[in-house]
Short mmCIF file of N, CA and C in Angstrom, two decimals:
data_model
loop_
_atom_site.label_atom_id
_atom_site.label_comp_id
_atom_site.label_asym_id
_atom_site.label_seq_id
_atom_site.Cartn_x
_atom_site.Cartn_y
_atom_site.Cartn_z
N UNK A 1 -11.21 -74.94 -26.75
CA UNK A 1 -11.73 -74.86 -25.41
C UNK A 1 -10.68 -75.38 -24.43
N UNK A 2 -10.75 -74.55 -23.47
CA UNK A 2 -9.29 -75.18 -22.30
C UNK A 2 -10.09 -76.43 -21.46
N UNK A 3 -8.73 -77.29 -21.30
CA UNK A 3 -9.33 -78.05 -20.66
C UNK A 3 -9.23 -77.81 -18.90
N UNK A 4 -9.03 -77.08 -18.55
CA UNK A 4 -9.13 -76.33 -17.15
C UNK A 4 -10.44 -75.82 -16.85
N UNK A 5 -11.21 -75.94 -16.19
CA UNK A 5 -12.87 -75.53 -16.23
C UNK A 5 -12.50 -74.62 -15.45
N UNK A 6 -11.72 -74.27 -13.99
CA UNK A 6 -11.36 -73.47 -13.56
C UNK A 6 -10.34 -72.56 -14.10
N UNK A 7 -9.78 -72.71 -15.07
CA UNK A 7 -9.12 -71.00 -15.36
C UNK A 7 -9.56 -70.05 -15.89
N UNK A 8 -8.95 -68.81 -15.51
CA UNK A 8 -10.08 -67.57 -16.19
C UNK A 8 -9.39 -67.54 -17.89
N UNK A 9 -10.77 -67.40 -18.05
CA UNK A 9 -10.75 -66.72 -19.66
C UNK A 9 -9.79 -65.74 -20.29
N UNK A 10 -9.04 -65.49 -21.05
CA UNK A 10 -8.15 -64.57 -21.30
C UNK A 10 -8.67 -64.49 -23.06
N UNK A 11 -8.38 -63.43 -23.50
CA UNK A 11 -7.52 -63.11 -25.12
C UNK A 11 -6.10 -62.58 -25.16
N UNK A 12 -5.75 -63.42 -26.12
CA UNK A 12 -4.12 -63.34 -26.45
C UNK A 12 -4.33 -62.10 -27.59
N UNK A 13 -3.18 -61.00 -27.27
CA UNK A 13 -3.18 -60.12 -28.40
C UNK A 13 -2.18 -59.46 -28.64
N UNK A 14 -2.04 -58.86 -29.18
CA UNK A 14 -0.60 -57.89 -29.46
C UNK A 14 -1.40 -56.46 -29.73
N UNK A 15 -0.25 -55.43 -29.55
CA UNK A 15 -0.44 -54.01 -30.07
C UNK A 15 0.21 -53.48 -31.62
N UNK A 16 0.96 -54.43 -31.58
CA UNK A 16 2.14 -54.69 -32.67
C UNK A 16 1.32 -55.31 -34.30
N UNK A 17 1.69 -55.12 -35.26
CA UNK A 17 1.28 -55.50 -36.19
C UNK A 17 2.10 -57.04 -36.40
N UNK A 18 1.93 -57.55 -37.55
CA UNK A 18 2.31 -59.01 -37.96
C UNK A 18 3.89 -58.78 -37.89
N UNK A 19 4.49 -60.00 -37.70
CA UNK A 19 6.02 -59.96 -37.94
C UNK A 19 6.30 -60.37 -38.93
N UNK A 20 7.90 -61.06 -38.83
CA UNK A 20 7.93 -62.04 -39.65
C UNK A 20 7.07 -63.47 -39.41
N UNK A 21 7.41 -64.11 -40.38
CA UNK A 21 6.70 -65.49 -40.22
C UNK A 21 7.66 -66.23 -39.25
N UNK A 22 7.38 -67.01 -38.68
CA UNK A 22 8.45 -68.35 -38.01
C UNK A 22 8.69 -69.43 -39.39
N UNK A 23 10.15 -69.55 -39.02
CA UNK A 23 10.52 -69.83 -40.03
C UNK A 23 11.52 -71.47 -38.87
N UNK A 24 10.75 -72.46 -40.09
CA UNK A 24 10.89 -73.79 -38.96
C UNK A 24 11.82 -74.52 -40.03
N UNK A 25 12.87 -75.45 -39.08
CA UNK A 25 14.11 -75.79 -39.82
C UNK A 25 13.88 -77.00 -39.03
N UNK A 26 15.16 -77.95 -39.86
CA UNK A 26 14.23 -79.52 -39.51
C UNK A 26 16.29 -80.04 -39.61
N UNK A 27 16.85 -81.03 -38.45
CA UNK A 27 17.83 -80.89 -38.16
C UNK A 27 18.20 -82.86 -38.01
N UNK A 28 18.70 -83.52 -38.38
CA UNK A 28 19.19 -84.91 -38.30
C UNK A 28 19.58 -84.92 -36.81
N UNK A 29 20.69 -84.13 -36.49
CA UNK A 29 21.88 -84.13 -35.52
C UNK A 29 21.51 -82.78 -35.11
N UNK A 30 22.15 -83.19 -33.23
CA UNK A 30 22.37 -81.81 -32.67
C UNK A 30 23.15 -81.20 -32.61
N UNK A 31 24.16 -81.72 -33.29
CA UNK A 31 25.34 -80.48 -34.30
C UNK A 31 25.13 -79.59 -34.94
N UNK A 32 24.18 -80.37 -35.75
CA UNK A 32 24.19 -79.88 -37.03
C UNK A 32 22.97 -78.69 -37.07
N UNK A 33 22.14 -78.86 -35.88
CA UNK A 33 21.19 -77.47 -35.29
C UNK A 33 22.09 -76.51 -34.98
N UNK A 34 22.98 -76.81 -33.79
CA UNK A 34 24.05 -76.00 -32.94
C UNK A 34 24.90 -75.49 -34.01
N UNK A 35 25.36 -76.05 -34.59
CA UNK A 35 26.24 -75.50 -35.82
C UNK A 35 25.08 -73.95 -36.67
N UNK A 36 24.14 -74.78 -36.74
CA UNK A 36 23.36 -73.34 -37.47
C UNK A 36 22.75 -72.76 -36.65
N UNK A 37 22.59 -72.73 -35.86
CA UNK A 37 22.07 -72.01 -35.02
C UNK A 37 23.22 -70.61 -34.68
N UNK A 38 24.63 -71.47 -34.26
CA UNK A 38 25.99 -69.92 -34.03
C UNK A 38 25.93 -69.63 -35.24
N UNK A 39 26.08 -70.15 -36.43
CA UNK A 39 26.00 -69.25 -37.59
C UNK A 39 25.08 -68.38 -38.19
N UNK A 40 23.78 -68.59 -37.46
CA UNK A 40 22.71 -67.63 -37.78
C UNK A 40 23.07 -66.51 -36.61
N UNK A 41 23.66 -66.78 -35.37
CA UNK A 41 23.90 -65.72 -34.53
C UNK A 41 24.89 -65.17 -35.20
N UNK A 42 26.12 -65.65 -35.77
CA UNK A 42 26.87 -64.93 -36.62
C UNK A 42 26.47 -63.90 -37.83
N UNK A 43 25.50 -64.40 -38.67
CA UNK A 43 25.12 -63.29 -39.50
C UNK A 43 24.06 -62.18 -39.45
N UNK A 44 23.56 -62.48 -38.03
CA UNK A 44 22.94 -61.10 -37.62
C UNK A 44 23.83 -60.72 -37.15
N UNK A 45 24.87 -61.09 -35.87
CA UNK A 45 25.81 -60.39 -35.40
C UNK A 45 26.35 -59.24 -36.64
N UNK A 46 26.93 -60.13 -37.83
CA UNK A 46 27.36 -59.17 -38.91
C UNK A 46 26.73 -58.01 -39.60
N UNK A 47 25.13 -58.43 -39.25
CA UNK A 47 24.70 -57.29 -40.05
C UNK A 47 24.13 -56.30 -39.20
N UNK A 48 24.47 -56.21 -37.95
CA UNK A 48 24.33 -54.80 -37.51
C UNK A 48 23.80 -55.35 -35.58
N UNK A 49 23.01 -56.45 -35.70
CA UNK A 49 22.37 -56.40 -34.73
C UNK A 49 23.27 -56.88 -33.54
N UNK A 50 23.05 -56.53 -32.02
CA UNK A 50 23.99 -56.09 -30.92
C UNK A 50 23.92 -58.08 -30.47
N UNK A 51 25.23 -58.62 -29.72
CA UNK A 51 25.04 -59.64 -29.20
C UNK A 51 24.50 -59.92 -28.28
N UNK A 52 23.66 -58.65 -27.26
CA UNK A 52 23.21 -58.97 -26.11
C UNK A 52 21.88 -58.99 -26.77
N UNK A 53 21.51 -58.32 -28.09
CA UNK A 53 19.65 -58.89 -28.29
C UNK A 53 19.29 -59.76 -29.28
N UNK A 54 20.56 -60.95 -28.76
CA UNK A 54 20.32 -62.35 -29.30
C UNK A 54 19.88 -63.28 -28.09
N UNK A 55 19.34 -63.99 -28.26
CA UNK A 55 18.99 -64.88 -26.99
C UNK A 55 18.86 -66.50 -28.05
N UNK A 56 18.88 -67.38 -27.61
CA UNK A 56 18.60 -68.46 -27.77
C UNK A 56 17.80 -69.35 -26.71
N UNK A 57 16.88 -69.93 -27.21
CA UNK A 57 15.80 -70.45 -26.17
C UNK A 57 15.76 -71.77 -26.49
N UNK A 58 15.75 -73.03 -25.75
CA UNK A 58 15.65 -74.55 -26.22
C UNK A 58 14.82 -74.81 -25.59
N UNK A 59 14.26 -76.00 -25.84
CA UNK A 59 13.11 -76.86 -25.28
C UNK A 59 14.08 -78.03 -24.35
N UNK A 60 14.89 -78.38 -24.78
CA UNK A 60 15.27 -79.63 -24.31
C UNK A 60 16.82 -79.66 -24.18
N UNK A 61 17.66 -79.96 -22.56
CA UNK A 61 18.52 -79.18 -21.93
C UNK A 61 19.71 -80.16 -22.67
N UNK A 62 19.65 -81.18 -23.10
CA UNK A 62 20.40 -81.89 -24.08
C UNK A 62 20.80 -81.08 -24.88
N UNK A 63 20.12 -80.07 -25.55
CA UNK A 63 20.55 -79.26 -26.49
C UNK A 63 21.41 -78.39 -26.07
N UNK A 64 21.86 -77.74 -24.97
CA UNK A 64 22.28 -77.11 -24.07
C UNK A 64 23.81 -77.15 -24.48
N UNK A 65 24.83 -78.27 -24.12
CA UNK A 65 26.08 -78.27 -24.58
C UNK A 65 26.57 -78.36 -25.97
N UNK A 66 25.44 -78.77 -26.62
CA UNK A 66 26.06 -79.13 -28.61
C UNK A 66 26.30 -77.66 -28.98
N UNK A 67 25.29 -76.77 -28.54
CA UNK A 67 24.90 -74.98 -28.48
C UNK A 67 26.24 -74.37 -27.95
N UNK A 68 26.53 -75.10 -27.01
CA UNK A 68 28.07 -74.09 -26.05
C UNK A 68 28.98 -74.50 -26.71
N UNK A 69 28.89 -75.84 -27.54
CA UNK A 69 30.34 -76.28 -27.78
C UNK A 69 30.11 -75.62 -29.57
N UNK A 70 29.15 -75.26 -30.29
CA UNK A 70 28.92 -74.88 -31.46
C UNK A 70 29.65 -73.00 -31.31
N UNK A 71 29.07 -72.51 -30.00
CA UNK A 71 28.94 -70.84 -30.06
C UNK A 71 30.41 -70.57 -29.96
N UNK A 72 30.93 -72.01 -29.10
CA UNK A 72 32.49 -71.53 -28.90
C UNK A 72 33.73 -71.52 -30.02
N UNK A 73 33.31 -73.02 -30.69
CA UNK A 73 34.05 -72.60 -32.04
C UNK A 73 33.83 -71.62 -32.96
N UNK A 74 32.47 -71.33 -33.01
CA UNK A 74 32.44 -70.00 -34.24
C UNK A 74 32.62 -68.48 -33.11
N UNK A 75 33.34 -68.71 -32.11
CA UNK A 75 33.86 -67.51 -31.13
C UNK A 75 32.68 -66.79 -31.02
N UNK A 76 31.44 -67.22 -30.59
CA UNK A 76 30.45 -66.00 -30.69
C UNK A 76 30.40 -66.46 -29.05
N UNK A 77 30.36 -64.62 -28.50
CA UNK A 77 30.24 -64.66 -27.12
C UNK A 77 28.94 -65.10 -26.50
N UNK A 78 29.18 -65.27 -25.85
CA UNK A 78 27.44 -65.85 -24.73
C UNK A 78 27.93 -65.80 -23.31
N UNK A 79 26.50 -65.76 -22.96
CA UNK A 79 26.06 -66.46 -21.42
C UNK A 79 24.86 -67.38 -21.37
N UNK A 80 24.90 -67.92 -20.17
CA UNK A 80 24.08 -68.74 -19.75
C UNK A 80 23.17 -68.34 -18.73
N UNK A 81 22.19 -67.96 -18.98
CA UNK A 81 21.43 -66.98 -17.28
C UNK A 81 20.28 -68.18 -17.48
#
């Protein structure tokens, strides 16, 4: 139950069938995320998929430079929008 008494009611849905699962990874250091994180952009990059329909999304803007300074050594291109 929302705790908003005033918002309208919605259902969340898709048209789409199931995906994959989310697949949750558990990290000491923010290297050591950033580090796997360009290397997971690296091996989709390799296996076919384009670098512009990669995105990376963070919660927390700390994470922000370990990510730029990770994407830059493993040379994987980016932006920041």
């Amino acid at each position: 139950m929302a705790q908003d008494q005033s918002r309208i009611p919605k259902t969340l849905y898709t048209r789409k069938g199931a995906g994959q699962p989310v697949e949750v990874l558990q990290f000491s250091y923010m290297s050591e995320e950033a580090d796997a994180i360009a290397a997971e952009i690296g091996r989709r990059a390799a296996s076919g998929c384009a670098w512009h329909d990669i995105a990376v999304i963070y919660r927390q803007n700390r994470l922000s430079r370990a990510i730029e300074e990770a994407l830059i050594q493993a040379r994987v291109p980016y932006e920041i929008g």
